[in-house]
PDB file of C-alpha atoms and ligand atoms in Angstrom:
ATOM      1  CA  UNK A   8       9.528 -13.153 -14.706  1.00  0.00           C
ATOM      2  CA  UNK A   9       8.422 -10.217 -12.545  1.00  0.00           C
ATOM      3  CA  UNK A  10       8.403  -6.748 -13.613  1.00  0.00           C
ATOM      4  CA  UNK A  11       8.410  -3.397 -11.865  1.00  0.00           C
ATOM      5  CA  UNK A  12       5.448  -1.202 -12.285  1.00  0.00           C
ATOM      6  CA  UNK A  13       5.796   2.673 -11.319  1.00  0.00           C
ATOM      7  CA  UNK A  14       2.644   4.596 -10.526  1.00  0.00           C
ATOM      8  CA  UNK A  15       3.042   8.688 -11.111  1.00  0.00           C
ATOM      9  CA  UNK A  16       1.585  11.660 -11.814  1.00  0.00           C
ATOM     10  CA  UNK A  17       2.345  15.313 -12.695  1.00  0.00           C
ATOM     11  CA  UNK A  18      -0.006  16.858 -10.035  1.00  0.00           C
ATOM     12  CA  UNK A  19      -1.257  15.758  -6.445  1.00  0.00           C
ATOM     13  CA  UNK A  20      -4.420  14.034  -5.465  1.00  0.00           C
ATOM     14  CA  UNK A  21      -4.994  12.157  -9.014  1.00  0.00           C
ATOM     15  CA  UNK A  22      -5.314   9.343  -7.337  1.00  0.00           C
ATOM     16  CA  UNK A  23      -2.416   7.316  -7.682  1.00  0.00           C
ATOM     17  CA  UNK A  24      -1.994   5.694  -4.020  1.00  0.00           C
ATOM     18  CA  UNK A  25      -6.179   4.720  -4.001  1.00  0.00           C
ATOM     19  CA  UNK A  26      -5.402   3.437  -7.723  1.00  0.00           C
ATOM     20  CA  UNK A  27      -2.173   1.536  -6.744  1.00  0.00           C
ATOM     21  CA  UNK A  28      -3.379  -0.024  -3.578  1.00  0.00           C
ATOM     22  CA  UNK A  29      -6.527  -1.314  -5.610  1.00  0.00           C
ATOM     23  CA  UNK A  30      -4.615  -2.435  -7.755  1.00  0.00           C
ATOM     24  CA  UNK A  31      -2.061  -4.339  -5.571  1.00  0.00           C
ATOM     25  CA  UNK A  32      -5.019  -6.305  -4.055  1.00  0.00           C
ATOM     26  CA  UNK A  33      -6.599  -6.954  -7.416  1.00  0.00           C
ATOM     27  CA  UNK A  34      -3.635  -8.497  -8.525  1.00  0.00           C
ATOM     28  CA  UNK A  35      -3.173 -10.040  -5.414  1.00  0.00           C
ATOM     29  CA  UNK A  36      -6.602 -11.615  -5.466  1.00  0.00           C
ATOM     30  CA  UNK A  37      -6.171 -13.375  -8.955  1.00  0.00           C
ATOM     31  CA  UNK A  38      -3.198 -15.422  -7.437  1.00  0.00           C
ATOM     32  CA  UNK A  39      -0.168 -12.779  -8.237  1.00  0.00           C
ATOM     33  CA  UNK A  40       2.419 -12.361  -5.703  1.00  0.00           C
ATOM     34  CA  UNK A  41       2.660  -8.752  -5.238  1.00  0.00           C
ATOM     35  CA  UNK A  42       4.795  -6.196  -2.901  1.00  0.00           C
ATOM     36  CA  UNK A  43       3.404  -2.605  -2.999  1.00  0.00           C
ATOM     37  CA  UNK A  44       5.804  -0.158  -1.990  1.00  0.00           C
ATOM     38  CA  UNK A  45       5.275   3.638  -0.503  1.00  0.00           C
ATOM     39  CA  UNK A  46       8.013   5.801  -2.260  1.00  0.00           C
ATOM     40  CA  UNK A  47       6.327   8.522  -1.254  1.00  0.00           C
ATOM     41  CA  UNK A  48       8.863   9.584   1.783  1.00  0.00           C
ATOM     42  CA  UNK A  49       7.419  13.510   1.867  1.00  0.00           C
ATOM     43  CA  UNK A  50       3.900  12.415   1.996  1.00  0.00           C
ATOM     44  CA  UNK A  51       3.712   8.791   2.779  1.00  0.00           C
ATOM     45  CA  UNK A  52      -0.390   7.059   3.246  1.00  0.00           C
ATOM     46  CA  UNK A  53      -0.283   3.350   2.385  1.00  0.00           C
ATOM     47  CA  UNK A  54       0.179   2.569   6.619  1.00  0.00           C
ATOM     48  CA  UNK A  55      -3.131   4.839   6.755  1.00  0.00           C
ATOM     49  CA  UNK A  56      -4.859   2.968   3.911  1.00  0.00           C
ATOM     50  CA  UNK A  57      -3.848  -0.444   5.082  1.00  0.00           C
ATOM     51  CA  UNK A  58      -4.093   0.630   8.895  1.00  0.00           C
ATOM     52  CA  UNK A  59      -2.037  -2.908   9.494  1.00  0.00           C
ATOM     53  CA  UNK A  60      -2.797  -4.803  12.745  1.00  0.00           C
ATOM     54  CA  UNK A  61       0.267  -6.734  13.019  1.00  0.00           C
ATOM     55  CA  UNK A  62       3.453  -5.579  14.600  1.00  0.00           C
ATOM     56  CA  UNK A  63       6.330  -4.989  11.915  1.00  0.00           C
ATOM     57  CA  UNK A  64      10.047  -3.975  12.639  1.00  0.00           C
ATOM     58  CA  UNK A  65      11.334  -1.899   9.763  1.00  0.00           C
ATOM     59  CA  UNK A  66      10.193   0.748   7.878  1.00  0.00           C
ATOM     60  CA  UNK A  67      11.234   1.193   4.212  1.00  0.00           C
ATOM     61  CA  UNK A  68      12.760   4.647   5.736  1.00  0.00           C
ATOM     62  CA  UNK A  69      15.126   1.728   7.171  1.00  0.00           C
ATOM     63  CA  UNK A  70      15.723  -0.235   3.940  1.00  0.00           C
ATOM     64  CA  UNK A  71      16.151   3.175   2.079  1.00  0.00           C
ATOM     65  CA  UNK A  72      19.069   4.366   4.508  1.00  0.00           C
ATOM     66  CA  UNK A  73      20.707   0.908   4.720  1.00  0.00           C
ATOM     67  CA  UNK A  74      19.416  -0.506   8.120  1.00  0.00           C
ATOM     68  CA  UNK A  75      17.987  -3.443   6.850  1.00  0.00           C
ATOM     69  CA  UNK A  76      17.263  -5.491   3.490  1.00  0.00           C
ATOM     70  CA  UNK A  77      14.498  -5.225   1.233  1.00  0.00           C
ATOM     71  CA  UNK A  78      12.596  -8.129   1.912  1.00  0.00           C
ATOM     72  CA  UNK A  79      13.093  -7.135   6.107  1.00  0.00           C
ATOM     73  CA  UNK A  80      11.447  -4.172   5.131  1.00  0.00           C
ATOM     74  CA  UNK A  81       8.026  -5.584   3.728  1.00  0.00           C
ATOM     75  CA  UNK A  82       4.692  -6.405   5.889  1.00  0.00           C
ATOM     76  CA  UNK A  83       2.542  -9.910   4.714  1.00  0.00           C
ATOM     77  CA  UNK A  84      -0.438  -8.159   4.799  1.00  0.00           C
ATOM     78  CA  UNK A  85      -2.170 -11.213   2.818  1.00  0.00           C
ATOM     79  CA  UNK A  86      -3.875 -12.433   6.022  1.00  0.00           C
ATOM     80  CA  UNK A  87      -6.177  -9.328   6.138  1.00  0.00           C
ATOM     81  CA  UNK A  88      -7.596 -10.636   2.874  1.00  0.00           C
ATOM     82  CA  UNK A  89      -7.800 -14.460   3.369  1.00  0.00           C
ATOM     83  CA  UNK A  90      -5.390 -14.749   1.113  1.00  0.00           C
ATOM     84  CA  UNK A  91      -2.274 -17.312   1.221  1.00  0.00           C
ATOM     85  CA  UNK A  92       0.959 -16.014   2.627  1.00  0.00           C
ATOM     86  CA  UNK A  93       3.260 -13.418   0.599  1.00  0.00           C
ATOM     87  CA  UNK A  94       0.121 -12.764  -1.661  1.00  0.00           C
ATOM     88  CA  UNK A  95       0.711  -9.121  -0.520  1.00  0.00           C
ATOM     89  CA  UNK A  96       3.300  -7.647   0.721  1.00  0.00           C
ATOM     90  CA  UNK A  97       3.723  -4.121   1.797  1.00  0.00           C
ATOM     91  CA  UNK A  98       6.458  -1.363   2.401  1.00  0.00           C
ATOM     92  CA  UNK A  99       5.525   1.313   4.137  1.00  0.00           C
ATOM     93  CA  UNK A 100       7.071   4.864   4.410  1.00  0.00           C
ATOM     94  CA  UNK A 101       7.219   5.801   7.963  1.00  0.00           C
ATOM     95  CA  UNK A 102       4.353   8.788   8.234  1.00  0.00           C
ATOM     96  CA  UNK A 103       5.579  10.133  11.795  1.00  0.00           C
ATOM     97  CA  UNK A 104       7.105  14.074  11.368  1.00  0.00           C
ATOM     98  CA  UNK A 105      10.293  13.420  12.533  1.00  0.00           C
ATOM     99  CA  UNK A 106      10.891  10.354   9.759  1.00  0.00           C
ATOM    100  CA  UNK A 107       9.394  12.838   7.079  1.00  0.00           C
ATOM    101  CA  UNK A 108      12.502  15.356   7.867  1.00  0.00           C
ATOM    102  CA  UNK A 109      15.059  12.795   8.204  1.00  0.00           C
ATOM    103  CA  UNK A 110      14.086  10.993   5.065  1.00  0.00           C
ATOM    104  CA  UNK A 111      13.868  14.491   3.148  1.00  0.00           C
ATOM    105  CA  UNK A 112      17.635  15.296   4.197  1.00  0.00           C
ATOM    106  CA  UNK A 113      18.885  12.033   3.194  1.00  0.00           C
ATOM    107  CA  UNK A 114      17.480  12.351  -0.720  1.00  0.00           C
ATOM    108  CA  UNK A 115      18.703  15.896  -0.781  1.00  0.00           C
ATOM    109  CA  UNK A 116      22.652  15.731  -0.484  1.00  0.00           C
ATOM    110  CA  UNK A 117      23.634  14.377  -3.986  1.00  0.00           C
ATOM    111  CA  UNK A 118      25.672  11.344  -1.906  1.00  0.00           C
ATOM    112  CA  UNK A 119      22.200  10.545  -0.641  1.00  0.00           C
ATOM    113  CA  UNK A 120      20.279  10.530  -3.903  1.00  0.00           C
ATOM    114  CA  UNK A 121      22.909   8.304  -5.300  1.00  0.00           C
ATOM    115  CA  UNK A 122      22.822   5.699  -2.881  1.00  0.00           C
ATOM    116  CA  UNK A 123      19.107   5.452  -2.581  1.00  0.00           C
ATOM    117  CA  UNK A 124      19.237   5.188  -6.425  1.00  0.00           C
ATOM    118  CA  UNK A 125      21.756   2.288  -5.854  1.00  0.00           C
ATOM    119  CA  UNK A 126      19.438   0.698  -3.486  1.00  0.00           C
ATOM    120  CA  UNK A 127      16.826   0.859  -5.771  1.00  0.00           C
ATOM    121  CA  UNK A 128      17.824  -0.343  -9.094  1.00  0.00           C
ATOM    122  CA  UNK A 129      19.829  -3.909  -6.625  1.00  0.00           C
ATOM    123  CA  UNK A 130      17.002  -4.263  -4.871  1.00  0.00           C
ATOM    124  CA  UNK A 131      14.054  -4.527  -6.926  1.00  0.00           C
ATOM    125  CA  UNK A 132      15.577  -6.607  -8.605  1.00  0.00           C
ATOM    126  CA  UNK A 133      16.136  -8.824  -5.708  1.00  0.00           C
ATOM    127  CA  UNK A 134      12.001  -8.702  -5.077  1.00  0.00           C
ATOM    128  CA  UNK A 135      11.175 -10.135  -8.182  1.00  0.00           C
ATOM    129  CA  UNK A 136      13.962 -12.899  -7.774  1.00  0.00           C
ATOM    130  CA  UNK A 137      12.579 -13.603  -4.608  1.00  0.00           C
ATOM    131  CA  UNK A 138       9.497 -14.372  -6.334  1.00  0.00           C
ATOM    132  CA  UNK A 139       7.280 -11.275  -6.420  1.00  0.00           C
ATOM    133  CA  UNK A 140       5.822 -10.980  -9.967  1.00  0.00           C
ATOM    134  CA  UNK A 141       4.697  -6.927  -9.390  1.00  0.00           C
ATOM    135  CA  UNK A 142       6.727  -4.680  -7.902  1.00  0.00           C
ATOM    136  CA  UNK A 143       4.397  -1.503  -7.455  1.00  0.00           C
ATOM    137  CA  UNK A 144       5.902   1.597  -6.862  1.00  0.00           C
ATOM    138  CA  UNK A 145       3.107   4.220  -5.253  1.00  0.00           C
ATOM    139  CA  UNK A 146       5.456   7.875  -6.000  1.00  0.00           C
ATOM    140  CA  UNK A 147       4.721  11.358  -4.763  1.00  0.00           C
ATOM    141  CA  UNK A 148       3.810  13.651  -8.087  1.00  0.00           C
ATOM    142  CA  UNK A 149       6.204  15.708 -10.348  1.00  0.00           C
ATOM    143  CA  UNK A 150       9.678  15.718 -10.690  1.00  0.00           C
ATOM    144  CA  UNK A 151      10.992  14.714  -7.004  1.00  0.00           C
ATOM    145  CA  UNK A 152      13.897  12.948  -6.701  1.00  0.00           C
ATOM    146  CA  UNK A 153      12.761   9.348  -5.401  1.00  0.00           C
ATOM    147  CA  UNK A 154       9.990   9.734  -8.033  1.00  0.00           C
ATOM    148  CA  UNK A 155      12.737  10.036 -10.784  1.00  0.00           C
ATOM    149  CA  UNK A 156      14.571   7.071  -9.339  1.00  0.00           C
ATOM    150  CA  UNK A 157      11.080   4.935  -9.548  1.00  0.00           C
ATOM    151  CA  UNK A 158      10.611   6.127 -12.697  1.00  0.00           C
ATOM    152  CA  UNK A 159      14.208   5.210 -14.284  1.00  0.00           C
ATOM    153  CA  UNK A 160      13.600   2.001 -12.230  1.00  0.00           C
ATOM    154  CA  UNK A 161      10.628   0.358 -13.877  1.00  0.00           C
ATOM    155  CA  UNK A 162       9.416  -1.446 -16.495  1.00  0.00           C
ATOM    156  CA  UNK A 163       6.233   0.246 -17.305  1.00  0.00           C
ATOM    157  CA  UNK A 164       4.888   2.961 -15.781  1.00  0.00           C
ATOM    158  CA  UNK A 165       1.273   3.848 -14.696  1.00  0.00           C
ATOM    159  CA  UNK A 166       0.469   7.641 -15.466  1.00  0.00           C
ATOM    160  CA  UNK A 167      -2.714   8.812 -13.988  1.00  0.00           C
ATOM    161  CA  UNK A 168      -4.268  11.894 -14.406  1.00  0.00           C
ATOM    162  CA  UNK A 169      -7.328  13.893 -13.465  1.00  0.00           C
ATOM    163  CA  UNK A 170      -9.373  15.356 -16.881  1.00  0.00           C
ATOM    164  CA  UNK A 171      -8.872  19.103 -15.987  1.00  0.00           C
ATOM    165  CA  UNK A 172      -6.090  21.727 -17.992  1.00  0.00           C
ATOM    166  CA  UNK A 173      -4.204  21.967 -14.827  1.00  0.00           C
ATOM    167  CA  UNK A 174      -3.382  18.159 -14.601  1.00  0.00           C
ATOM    168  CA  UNK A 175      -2.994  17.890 -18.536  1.00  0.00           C
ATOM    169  CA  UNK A 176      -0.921  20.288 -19.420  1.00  0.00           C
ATOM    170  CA  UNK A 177       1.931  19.911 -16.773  1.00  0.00           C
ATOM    171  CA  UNK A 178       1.143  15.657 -17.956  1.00  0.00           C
ATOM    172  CA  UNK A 179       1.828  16.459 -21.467  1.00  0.00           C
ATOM    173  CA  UNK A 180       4.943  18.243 -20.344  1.00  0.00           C
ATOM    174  CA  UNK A 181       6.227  15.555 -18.038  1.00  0.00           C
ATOM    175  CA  UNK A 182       5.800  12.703 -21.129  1.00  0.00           C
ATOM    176  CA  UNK A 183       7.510  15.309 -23.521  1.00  0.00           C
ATOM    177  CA  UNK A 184      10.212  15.966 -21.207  1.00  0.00           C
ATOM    178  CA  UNK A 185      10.942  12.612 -18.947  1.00  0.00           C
ATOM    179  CA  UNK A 186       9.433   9.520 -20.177  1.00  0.00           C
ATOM    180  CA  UNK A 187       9.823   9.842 -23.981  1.00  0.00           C
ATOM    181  CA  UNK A 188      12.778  11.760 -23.605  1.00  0.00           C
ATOM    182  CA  UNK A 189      14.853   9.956 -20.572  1.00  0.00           C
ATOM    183  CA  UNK A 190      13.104   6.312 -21.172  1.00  0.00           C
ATOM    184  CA  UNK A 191      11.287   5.074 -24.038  1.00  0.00           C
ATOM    185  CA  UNK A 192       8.979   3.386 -21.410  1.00  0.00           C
ATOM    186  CA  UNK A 193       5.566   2.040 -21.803  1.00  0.00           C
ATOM    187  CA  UNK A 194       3.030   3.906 -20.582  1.00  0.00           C
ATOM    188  CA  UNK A 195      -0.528   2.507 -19.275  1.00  0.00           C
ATOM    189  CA  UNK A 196      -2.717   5.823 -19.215  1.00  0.00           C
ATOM    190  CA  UNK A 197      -5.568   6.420 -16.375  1.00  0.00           C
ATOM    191  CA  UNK A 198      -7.986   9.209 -16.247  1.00  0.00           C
ATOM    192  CA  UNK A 199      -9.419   9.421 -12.804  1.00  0.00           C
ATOM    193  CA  UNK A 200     -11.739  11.749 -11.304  1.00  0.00           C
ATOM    194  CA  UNK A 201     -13.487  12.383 -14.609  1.00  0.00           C
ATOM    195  CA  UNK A 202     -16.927  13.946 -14.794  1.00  0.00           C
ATOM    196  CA  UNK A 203     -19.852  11.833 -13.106  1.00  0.00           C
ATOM    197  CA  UNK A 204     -21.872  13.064 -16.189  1.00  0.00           C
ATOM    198  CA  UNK A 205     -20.350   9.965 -18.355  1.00  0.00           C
ATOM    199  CA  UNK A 206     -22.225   7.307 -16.169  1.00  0.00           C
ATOM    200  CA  UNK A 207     -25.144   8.844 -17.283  1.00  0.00           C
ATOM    201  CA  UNK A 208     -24.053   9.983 -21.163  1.00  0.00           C
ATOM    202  CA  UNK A 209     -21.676   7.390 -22.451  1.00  0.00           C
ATOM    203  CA  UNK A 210     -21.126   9.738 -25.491  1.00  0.00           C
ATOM    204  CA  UNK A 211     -19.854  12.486 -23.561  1.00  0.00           C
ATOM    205  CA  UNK A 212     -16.849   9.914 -22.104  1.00  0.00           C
ATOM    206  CA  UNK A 213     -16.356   8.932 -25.596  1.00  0.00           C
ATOM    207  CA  UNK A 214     -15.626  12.912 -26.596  1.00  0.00           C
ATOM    208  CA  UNK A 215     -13.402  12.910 -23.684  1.00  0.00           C
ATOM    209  CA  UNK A 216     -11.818  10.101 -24.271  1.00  0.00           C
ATOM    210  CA  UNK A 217     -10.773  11.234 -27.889  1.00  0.00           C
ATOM    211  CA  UNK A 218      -9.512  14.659 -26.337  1.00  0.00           C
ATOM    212  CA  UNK A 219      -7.097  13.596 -23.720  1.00  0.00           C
ATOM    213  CA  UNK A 220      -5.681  10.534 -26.236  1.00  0.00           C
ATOM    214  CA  UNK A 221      -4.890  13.473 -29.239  1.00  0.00           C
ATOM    215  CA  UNK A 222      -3.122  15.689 -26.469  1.00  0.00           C
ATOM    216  CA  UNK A 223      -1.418  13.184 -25.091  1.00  0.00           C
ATOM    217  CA  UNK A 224      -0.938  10.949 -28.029  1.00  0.00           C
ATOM    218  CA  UNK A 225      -1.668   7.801 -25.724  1.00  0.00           C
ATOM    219  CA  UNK A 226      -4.554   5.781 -25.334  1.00  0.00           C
ATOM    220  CA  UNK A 227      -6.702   5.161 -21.909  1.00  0.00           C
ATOM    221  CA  UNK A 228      -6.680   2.177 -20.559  1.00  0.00           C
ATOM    222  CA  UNK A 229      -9.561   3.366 -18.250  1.00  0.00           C
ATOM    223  CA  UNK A 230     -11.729   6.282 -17.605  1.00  0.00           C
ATOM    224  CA  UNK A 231     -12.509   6.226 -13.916  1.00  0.00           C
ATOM    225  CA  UNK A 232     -15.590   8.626 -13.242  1.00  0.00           C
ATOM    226  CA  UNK A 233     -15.425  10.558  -9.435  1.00  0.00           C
ATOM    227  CA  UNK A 234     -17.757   8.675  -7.681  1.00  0.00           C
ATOM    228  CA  UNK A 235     -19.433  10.384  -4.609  1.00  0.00           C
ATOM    229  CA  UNK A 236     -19.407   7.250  -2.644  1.00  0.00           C
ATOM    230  CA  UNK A 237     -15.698   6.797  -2.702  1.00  0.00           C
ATOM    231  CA  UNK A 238     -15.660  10.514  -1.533  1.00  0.00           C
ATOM    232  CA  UNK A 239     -18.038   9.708   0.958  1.00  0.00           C
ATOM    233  CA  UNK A 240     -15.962   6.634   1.952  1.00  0.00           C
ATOM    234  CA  UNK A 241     -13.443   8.969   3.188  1.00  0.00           C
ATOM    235  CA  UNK A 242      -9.836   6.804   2.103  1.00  0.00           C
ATOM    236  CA  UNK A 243     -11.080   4.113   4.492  1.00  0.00           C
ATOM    237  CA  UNK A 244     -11.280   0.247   2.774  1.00  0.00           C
ATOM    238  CA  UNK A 245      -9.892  -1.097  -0.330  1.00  0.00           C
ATOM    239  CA  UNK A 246     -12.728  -1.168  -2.397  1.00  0.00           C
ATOM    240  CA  UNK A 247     -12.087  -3.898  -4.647  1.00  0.00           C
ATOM    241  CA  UNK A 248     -12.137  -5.915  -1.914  1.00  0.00           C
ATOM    242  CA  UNK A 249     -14.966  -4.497   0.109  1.00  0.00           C
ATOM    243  CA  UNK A 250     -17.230  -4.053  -3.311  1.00  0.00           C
ATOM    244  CA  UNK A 251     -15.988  -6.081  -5.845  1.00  0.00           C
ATOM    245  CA  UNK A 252     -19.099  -4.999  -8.214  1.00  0.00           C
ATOM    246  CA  UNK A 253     -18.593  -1.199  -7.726  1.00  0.00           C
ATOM    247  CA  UNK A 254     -17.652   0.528 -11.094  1.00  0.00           C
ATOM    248  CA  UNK A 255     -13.774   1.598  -9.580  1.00  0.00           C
ATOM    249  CA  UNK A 256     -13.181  -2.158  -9.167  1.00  0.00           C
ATOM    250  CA  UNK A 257     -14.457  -2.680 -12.625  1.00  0.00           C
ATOM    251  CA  UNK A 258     -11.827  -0.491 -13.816  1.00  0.00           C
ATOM    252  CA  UNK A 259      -9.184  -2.052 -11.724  1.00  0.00           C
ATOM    253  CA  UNK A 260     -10.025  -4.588 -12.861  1.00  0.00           C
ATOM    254  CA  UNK A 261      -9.347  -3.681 -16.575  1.00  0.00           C
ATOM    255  CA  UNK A 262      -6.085  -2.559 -15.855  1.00  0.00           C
ATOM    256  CA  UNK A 263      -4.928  -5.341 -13.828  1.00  0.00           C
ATOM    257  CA  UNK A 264      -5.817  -7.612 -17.045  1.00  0.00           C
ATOM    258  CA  UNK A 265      -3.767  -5.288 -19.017  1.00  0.00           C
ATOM    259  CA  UNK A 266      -0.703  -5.971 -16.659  1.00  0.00           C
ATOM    260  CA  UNK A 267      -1.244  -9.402 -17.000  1.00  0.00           C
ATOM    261  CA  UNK A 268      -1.073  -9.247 -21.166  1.00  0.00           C
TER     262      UNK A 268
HETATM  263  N1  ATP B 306     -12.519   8.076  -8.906  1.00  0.00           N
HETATM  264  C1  ATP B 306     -12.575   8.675  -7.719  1.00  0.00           C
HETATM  265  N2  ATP B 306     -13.765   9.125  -7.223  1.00  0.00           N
HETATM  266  C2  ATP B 306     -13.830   9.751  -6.023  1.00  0.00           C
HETATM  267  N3  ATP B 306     -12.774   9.970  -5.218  1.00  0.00           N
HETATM  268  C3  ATP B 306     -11.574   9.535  -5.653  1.00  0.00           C
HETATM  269  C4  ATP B 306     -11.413   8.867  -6.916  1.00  0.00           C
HETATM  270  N4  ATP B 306     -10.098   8.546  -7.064  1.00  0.00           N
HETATM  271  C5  ATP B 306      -9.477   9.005  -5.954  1.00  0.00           C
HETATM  272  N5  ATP B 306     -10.354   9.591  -5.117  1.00  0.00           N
HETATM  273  C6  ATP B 306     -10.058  10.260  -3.840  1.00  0.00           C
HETATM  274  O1  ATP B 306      -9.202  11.354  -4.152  1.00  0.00           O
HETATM  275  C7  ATP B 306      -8.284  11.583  -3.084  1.00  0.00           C
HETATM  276  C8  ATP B 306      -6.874  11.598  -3.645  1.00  0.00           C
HETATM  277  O2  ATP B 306      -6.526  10.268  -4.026  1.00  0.00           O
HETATM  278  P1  ATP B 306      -5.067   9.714  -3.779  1.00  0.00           P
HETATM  279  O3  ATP B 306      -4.616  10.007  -2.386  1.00  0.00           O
HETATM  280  O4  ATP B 306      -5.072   8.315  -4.227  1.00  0.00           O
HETATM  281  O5  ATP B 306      -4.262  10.645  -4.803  1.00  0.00           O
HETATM  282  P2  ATP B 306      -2.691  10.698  -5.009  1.00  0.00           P
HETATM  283  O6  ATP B 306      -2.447  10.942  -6.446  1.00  0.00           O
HETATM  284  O7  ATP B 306      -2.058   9.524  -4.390  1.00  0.00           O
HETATM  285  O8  ATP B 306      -2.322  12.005  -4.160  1.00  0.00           O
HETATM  286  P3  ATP B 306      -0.819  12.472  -3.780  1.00  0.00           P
HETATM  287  O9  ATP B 306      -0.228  13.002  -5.043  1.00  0.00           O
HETATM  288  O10 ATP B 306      -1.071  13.539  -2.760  1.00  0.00           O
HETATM  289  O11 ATP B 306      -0.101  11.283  -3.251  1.00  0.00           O
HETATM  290  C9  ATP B 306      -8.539  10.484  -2.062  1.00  0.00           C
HETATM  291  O12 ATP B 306      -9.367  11.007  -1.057  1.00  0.00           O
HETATM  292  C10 ATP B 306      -9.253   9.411  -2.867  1.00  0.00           C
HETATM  293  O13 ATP B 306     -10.108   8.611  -2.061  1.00  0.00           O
HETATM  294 MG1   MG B 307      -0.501   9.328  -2.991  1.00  0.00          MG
END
């Protein structure tokens, strides 16, 4: 039985889409079948991080307004990473200007909001009986309306943060008010973009660790350290599969095995 995973945050740039396409592949590569979907319609990036070669003929701006199905929607991007057919499949929200605009006018009339709700909770629920096992839902941060609807949607949800009072404090507010409020959900926790110092002082990443679990009364499931080379790297690559040995694969890695408990 497949299950729906939703990745959020409270703030920008924490690095859900770079954690959620990682992840995707990860699971991808130990044999899941996996469909990756860009609900981010103000702000979409998975077509720049996947930069597909193939032709495709729908968007998931399509699927969301009712132009075609679901499963019309997704791209078999499996090929690009030797792996067998349907391995990976991904939607992608259409980045072009004009799609932005159009998209954002649709989810903002409350007829609109309620059908793309509709077409969520049917048809992810088709995916996984079309044999997907993870459904992973990349969302744009805070309380925007298609983020809700992932959110309401899934079966566990991926929170990532960064370590600073900024992302923590507006976190601790969105599990207060949303997920322990509204759903009762399980909650994997991911601290990204922590300081580089804990590569080199264990302890210190130990400290933090014990902070951010007391605030937000969960524990991490990984610490990812802000590594200069992914910086460097400039969002181009999936780096689990271009350095499976780097230390952000480890940590995919750990959380992919904690999906598959
Ligand atoms: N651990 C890390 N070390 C270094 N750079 C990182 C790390 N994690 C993410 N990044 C970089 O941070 C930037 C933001 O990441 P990403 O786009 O995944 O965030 P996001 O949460 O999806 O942002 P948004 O809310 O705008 O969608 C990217 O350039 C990404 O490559
Ligand atoms: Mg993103």
């Amino acid at each position: 039985m497949g299950e729906v995973i939703t990745v959020h945050s409270f703030k920008g740039g924490s690095g859900k889409t770079v954690v959620a396409s990682n992840l995707a592949l990860a699971l991808a590569m130990k044999k899941h079948n996996v469909a990756l979907l860009d609900f981010d319609f103000k702000a979409p990036s998975l077509f720049t991080v996947f930069r597909p070669k193939k032709e495709f003929e729908f968007w998931l701006n399509d699927w969301s307004s009712g132009s075609c199905s679901i499963l019309e929607s997704l791209v078999d991007l499996s090929d690009h990473f030797g792996l067998p057919e349907k391995r990976l499949q991904v939607g992608f929200a259409d980045p072009k200007g004009e799609s932005i605009k159009k998209s954002l006018q649709e989810h903002l009339t409350p007829e609109g909001q309620a059908s793309f709700y509709q077409h969520v909770i049917g048809d992810l629920s088709n995916l996984i009986r079309s044999g997907v096992e993870f459904v992973l839902l990349d969302t744009s941060p805070g309380f925007s309306y298609t983020s809700l609807a992932a959110i309401l949607s899934c079966d566990r949800l991926l929170l990532v943060t960064k370590t600073d009072d900024l992302d923590l404090t507006g976190t601790t507010e969105l599990i207060k008010t949303v997920y322990d409020a509204i759903l009762k959900k399980k909650i994997i926790l991911v601290v990204n973009h922590a300081p580089p110092q804990i590569l080199l002082n264990p302890g210190e990443g130990e400290k933090l660790k014990e902070e951010i679990t007391l605030m937000l009364n969960l524990k991490i499931t990984a610490l990812i350290p802000c590594y200069c080379d992914l910086v460097a790297a400039r969002g181009r690559g999936l780096i689990v599969h271009d350095n499976p040995e780097h230390g952000f694969s480890k940590n995919i890695g750990a959380i992919a095995e904690r999906f598959e408990q």
